[in-house]
Short mmCIF file of C-alpha atoms and ligand atoms in Angstrom, two decimals:
data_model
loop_
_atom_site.label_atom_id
_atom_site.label_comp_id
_atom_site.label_asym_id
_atom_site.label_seq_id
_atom_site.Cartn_x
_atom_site.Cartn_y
_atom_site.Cartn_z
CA UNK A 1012 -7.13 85.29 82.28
CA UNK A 1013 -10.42 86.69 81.01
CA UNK A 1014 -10.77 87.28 77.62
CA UNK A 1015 -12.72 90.27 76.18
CA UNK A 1016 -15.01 90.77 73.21
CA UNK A 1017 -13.43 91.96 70.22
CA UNK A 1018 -15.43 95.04 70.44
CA UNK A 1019 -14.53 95.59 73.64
CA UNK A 1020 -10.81 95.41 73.30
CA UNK A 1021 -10.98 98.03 70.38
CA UNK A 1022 -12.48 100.56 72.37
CA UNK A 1023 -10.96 99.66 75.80
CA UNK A 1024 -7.59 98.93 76.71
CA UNK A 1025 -8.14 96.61 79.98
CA UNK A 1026 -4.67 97.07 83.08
CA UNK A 1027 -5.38 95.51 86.63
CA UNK A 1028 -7.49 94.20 89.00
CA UNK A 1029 -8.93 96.81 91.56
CA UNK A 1030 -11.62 94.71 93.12
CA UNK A 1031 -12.56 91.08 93.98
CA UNK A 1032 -16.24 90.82 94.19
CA UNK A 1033 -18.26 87.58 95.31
CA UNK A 1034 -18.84 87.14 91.54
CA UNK A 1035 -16.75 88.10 89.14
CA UNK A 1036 -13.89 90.88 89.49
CA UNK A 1037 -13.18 94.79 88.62
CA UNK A 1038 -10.64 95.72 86.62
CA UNK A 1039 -9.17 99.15 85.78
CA UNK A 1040 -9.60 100.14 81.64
CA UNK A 1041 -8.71 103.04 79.71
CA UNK A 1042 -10.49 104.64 77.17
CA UNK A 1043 -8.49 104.41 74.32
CA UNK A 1044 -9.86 107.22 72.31
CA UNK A 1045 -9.81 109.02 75.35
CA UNK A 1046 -7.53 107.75 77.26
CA UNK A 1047 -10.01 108.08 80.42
CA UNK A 1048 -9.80 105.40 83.19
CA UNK A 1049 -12.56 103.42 83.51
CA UNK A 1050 -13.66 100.41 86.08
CA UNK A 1051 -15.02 97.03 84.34
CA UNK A 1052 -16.55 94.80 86.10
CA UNK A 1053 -16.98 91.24 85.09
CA UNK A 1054 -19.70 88.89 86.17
CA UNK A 1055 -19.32 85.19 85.32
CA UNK A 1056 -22.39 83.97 84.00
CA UNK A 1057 -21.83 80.81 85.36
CA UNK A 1058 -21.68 81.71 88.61
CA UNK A 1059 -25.61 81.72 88.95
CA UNK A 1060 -26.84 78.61 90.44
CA UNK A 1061 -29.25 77.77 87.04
CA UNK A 1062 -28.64 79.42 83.18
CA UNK A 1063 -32.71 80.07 83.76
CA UNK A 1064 -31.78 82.34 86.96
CA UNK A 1065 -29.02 83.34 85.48
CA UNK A 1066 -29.78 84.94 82.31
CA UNK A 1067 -33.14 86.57 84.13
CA UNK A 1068 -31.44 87.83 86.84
CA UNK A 1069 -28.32 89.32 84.98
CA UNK A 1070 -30.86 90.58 82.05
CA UNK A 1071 -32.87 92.84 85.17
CA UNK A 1072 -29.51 93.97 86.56
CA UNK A 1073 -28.37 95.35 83.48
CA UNK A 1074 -32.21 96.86 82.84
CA UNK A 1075 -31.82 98.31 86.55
CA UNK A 1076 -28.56 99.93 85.93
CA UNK A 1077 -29.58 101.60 82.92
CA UNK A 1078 -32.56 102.78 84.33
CA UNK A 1079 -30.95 104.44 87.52
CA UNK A 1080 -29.73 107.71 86.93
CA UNK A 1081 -28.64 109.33 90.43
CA UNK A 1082 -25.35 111.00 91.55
CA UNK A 1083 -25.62 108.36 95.00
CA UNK A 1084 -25.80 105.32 92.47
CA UNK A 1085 -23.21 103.40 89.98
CA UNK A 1086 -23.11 104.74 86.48
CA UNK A 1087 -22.94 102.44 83.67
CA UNK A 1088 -21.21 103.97 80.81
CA UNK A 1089 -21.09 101.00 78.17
CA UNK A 1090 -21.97 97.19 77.90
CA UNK A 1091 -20.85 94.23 76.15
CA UNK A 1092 -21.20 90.20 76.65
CA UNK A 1093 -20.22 86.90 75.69
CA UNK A 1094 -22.10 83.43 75.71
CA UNK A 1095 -20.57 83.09 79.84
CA UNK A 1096 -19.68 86.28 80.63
CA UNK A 1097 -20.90 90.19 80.93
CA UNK A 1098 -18.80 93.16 80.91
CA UNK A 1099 -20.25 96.36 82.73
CA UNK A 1100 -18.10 99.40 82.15
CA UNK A 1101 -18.49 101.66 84.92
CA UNK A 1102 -17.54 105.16 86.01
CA UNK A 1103 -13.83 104.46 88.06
CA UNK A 1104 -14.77 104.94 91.90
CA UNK A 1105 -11.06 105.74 93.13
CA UNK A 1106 -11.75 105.35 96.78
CA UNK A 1107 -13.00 101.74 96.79
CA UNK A 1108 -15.52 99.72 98.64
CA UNK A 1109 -16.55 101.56 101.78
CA UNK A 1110 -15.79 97.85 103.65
CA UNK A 1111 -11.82 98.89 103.74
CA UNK A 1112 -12.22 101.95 105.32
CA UNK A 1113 -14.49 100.18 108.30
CA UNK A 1114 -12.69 96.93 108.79
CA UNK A 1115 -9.86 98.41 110.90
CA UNK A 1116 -11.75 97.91 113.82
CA UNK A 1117 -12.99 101.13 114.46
CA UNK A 1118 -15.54 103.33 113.55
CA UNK A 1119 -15.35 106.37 110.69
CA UNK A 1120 -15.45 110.02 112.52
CA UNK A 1121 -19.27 110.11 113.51
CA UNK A 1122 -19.50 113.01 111.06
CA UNK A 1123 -18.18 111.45 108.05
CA UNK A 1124 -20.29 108.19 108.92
CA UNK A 1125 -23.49 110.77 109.06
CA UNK A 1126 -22.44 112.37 105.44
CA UNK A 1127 -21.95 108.99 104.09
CA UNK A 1128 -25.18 107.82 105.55
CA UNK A 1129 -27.56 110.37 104.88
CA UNK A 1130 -25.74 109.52 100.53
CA UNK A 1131 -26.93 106.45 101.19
CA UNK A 1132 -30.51 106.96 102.37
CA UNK A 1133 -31.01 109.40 99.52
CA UNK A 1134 -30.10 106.58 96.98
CA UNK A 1135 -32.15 104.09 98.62
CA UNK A 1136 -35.10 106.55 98.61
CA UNK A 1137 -34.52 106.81 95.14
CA UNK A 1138 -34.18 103.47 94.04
CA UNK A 1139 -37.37 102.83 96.13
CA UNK A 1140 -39.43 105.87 94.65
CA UNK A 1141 -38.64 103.70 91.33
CA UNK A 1142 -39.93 100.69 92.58
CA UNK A 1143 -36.80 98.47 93.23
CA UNK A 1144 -35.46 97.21 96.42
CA UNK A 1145 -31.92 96.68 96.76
CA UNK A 1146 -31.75 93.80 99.48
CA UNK A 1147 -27.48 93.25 99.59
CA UNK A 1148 -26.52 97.01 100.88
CA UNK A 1149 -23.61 95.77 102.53
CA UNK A 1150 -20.14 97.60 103.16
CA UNK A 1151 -18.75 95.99 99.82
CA UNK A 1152 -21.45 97.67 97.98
CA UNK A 1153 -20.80 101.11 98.89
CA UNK A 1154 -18.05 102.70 96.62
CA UNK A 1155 -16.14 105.99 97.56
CA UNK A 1156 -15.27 108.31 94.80
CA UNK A 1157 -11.93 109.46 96.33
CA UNK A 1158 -9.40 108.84 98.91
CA UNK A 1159 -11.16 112.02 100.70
CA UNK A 1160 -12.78 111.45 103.74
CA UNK A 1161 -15.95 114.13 102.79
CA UNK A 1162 -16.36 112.12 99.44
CA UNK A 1163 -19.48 111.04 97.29
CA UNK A 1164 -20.53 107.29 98.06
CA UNK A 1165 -22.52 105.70 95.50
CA UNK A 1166 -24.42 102.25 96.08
CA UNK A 1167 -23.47 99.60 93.19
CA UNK A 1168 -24.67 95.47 92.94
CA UNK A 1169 -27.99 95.34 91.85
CA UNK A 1170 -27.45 91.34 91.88
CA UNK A 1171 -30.21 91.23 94.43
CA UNK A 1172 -32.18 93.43 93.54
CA UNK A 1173 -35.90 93.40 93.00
CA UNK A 1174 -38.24 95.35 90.95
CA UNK A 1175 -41.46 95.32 92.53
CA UNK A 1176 -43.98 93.86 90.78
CA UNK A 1177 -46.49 96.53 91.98
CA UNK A 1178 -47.96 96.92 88.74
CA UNK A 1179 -49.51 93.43 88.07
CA UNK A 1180 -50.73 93.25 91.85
CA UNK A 1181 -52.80 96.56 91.30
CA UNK A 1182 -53.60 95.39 87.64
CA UNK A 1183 -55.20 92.54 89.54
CA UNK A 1184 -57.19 94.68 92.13
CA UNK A 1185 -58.61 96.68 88.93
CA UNK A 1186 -60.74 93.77 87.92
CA UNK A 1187 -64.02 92.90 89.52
CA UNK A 1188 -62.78 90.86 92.76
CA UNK A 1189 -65.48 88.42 93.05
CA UNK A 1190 -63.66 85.80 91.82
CA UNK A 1191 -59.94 86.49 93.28
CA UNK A 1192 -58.41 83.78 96.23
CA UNK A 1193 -58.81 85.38 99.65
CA UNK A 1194 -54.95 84.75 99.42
CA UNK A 1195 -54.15 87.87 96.85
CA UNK A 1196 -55.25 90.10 99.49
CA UNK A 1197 -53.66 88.86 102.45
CA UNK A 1198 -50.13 89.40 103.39
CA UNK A 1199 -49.58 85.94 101.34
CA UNK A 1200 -49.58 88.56 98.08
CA UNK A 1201 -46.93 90.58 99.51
CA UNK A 1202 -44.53 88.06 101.71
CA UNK A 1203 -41.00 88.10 101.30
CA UNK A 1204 -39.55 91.92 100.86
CA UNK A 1205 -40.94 94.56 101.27
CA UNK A 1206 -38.53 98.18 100.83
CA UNK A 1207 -38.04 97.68 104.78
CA UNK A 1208 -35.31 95.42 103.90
CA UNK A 1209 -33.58 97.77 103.33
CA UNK A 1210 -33.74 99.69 106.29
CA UNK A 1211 -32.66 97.28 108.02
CA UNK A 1212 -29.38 96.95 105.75
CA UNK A 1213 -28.48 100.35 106.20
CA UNK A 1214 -29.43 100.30 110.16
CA UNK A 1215 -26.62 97.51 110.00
CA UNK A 1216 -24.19 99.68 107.95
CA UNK A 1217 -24.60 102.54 110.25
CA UNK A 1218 -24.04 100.32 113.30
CA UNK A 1219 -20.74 99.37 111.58
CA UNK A 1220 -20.06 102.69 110.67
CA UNK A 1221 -19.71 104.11 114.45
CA UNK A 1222 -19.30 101.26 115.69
CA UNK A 1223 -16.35 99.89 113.45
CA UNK A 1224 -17.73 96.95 114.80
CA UNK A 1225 -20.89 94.32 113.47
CA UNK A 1226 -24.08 94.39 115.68
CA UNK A 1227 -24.82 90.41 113.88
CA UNK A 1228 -21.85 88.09 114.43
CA UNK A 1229 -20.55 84.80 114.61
CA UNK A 1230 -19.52 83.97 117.94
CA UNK A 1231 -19.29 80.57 120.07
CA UNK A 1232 -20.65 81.51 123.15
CA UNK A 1233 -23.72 83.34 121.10
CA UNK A 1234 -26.71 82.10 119.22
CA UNK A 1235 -26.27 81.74 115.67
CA UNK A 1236 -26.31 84.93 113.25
CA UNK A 1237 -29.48 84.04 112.03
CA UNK A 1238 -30.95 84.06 115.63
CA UNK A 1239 -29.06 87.01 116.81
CA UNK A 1240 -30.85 88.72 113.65
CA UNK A 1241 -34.33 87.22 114.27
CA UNK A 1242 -34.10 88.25 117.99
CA UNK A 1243 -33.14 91.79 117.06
CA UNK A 1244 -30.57 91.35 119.60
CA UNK A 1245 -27.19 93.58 119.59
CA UNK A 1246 -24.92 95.37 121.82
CA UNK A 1247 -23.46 98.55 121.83
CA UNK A 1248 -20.33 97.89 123.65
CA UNK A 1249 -19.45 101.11 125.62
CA UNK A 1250 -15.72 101.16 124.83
CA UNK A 1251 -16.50 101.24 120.98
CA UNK A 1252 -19.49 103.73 121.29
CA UNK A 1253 -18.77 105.98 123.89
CA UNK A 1254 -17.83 109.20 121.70
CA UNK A 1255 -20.98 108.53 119.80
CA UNK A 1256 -23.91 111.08 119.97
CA UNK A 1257 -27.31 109.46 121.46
CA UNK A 1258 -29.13 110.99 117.98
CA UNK A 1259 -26.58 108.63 116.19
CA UNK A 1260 -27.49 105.80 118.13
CA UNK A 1261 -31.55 106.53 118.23
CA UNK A 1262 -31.25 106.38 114.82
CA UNK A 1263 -29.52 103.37 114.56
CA UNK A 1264 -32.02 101.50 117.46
CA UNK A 1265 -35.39 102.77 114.95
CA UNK A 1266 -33.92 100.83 112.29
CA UNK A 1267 -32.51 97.89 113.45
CA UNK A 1268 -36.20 96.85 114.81
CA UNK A 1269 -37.37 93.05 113.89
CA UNK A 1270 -40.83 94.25 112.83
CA UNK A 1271 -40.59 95.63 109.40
CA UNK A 1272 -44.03 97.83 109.88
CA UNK A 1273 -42.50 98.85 113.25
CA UNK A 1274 -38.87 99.79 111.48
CA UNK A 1275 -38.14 103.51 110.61
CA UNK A 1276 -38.78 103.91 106.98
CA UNK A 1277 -36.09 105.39 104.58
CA UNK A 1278 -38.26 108.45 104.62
CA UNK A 1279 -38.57 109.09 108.27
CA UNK A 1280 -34.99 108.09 108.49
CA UNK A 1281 -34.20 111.19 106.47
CA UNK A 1282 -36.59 112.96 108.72
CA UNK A 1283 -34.61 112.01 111.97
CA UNK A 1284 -32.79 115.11 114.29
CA UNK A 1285 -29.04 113.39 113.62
CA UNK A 1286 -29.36 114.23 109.97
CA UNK A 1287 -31.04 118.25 110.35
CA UNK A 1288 -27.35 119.03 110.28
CA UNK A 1289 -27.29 121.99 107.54
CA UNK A 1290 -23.69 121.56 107.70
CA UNK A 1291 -23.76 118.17 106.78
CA UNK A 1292 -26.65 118.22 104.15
CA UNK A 1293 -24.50 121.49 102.35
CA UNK A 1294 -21.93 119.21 102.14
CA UNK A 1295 -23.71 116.68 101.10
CA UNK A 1296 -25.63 118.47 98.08
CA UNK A 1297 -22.00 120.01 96.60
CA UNK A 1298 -21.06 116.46 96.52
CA UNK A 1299 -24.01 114.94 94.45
CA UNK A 1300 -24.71 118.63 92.79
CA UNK A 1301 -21.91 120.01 92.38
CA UNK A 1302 -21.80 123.23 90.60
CA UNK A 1303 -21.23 122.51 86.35
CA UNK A 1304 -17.29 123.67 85.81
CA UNK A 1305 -18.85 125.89 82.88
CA UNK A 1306 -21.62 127.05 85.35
CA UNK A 1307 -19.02 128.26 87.56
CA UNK A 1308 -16.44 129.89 84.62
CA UNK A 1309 -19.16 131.48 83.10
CA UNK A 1310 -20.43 133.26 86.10
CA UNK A 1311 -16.79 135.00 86.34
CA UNK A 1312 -17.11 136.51 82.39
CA UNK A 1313 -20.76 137.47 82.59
CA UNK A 1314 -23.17 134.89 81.20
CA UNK A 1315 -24.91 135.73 77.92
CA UNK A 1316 -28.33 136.56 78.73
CA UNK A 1317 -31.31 135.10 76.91
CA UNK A 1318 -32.57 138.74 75.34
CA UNK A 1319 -28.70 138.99 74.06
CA UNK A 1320 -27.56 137.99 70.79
CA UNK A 1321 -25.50 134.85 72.42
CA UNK A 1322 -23.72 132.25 70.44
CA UNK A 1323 -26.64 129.76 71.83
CA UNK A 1324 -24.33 127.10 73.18
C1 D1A B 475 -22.78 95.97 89.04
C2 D1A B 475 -21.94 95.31 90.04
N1 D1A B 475 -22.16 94.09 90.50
N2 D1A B 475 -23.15 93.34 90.00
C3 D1A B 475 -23.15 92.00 90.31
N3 D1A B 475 -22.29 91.57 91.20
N4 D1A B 475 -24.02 91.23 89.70
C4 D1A B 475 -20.74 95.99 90.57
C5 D1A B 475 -20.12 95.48 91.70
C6 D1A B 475 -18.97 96.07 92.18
C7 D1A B 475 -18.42 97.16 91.53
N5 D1A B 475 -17.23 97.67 92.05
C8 D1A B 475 -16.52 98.70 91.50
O1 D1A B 475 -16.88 99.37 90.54
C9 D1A B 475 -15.24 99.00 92.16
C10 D1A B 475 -14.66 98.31 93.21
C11 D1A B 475 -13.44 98.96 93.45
C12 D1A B 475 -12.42 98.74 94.38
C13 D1A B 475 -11.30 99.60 94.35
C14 D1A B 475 -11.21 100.66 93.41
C15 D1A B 475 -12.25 100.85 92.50
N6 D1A B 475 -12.18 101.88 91.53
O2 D1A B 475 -13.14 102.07 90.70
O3 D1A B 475 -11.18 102.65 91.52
C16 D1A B 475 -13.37 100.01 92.53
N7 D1A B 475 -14.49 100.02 91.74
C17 D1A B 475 -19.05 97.69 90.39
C18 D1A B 475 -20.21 97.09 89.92
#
């Protein structure tokens, strides 16, 4: 049974479990003051293979998901920890991890895959315009924010993530170069991941998302995962993709390409025919914009105008 920081339990009064992640859990609070529900999400300190990594790694998380502010990406609303453990309060995402609504073996409607898709490029370009690279986008780390099938998505788990450390690289380059390693140049500066990773992640999510199926998997009569991965080797199995559009799958073939500089980028990905669907993209924007309540009730009773004595508010 966890326990929870004095402060915590003061303002928070803590029900169930509504989510077992890989480390730690989500449970369900209420605001006492407020009595609005809440998600928590609890990540065991421990858990990290070193207390060096650990304390790093969480401490950049928790700087990440400050610093993200998009309607596509997890909201922290408050923050508390103990010597082994941190406690993220989140905003509550009532339709769960995306992975429960794809595990029943078959694909989401090809239209709702494209809405939730196109959500998640847009937070991916985001996080990427703001120099961090996700590298877990998996179907566990997609949240729904209703039961609805046309709902918001937003991408949560920075545990992986990576801010890049552009910055000191070009800091570097400022400097006369005469005296820099060949090696800071080369690829050597840049190995390991590059923003394509993700790409990739989401081409893998989108396969699963028509497909209802994974395009990387354990099987005995295959190569390993790891091989079927370096190969760049799936199948679209006819039964499972036959109602699928061939935009869907183009899209899906450009991203799941072995050589990152080859791979679509998020930004041509957003480019791509299968999403210039203005039905889809309306949709889309009344989801992550949608109009302000007071927006809306004001516009029936006339809104003050600036030149008229208003109340200011
Ligand atoms: C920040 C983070 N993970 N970071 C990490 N593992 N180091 C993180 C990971 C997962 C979540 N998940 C949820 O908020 C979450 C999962 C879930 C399942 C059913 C229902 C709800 N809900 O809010 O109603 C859920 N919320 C939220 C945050």
């Amino acid at each position: 049974q966890t326990i929870f920081p004095k402060e915590f339990q003061e303002k928070y009064l803590v029900s169930r479990g509504i989510g077992t992640g890989v480390c730690g859990e989500v449970k369900l609070a209420f605001e006492r003051a407020t009595c609005k529900k809440v998600a928590v999400k609890i990540i065991n300190k421990k858990n990290f293979p070193s207390v060096g990594t650990a304390t790093r790694n969480a401490e950049r998380e928790i700087e990440i998901l400050r610093r993200i502010d998009h309607p596509c990406l997890i909201k922290t609303e408050d923050f508390y920890q103990t010597e082994d453990t941190y406690y993220i309060v989140l905003e509550l995402m009532e339709g769960g991890e995306l992975f429960n609504r794809v595990k029943a073996g078959h694909g989401l409607d090809e239209a709702v895959a494209k809405l939730y898709f196109y959500q998640m490029l847009m937070a991916v370009e985001y996080l990427h315009r703001n120099g961090i690279i996700h590298r877990d986008l998996k179907p566990e780390n997609i949240l729904l924010a209703s039961q609805a099938k046309t709902c918001l998505i937003k991408v949560t788990d920075f545990n992986q993530s990576k801010i890049l450390e552009g910055e000191t690289l070009s800091r570097t380059l400022c400097g006369t170069p005469s005296y820099l390693a060949p090696e800071v140049f080369t690829h050597a500066a840049t190995t390991g991941y590059g923003p394509a990773v993700d790409a990739w992640s989401l081409g893998v999510l989108l396969f699963v998302c028509l497909g209802g199926y994974a395009p990387f998997y354990e099987h005995p009569s295959r190569p390993s995962v790891q091989e079927q991965i370096i190969q760049g080797e799936f199948t679209m199995v006819p039964s499972k993709w036959k109602g699928i559009s061939d935009q869907a799958k183009d899209m899906v073939r450009k991203l799941l390409v072995v050589d990152p500089s080859l791979r679509l980028s998020i930004t041509s990905a957003l480019k791509h025919p299968w999403l210039q669907d203005p039905a889809m993209l309306a949709q889309a924007n009344k989801l992550m914009y949608p109009p302000e309540d007071s927006d809306t009730e004001l516009a029936h009773n006339k809104r003050p105008r600036e030149d008229e004595e208003g109340d200011g508010n």
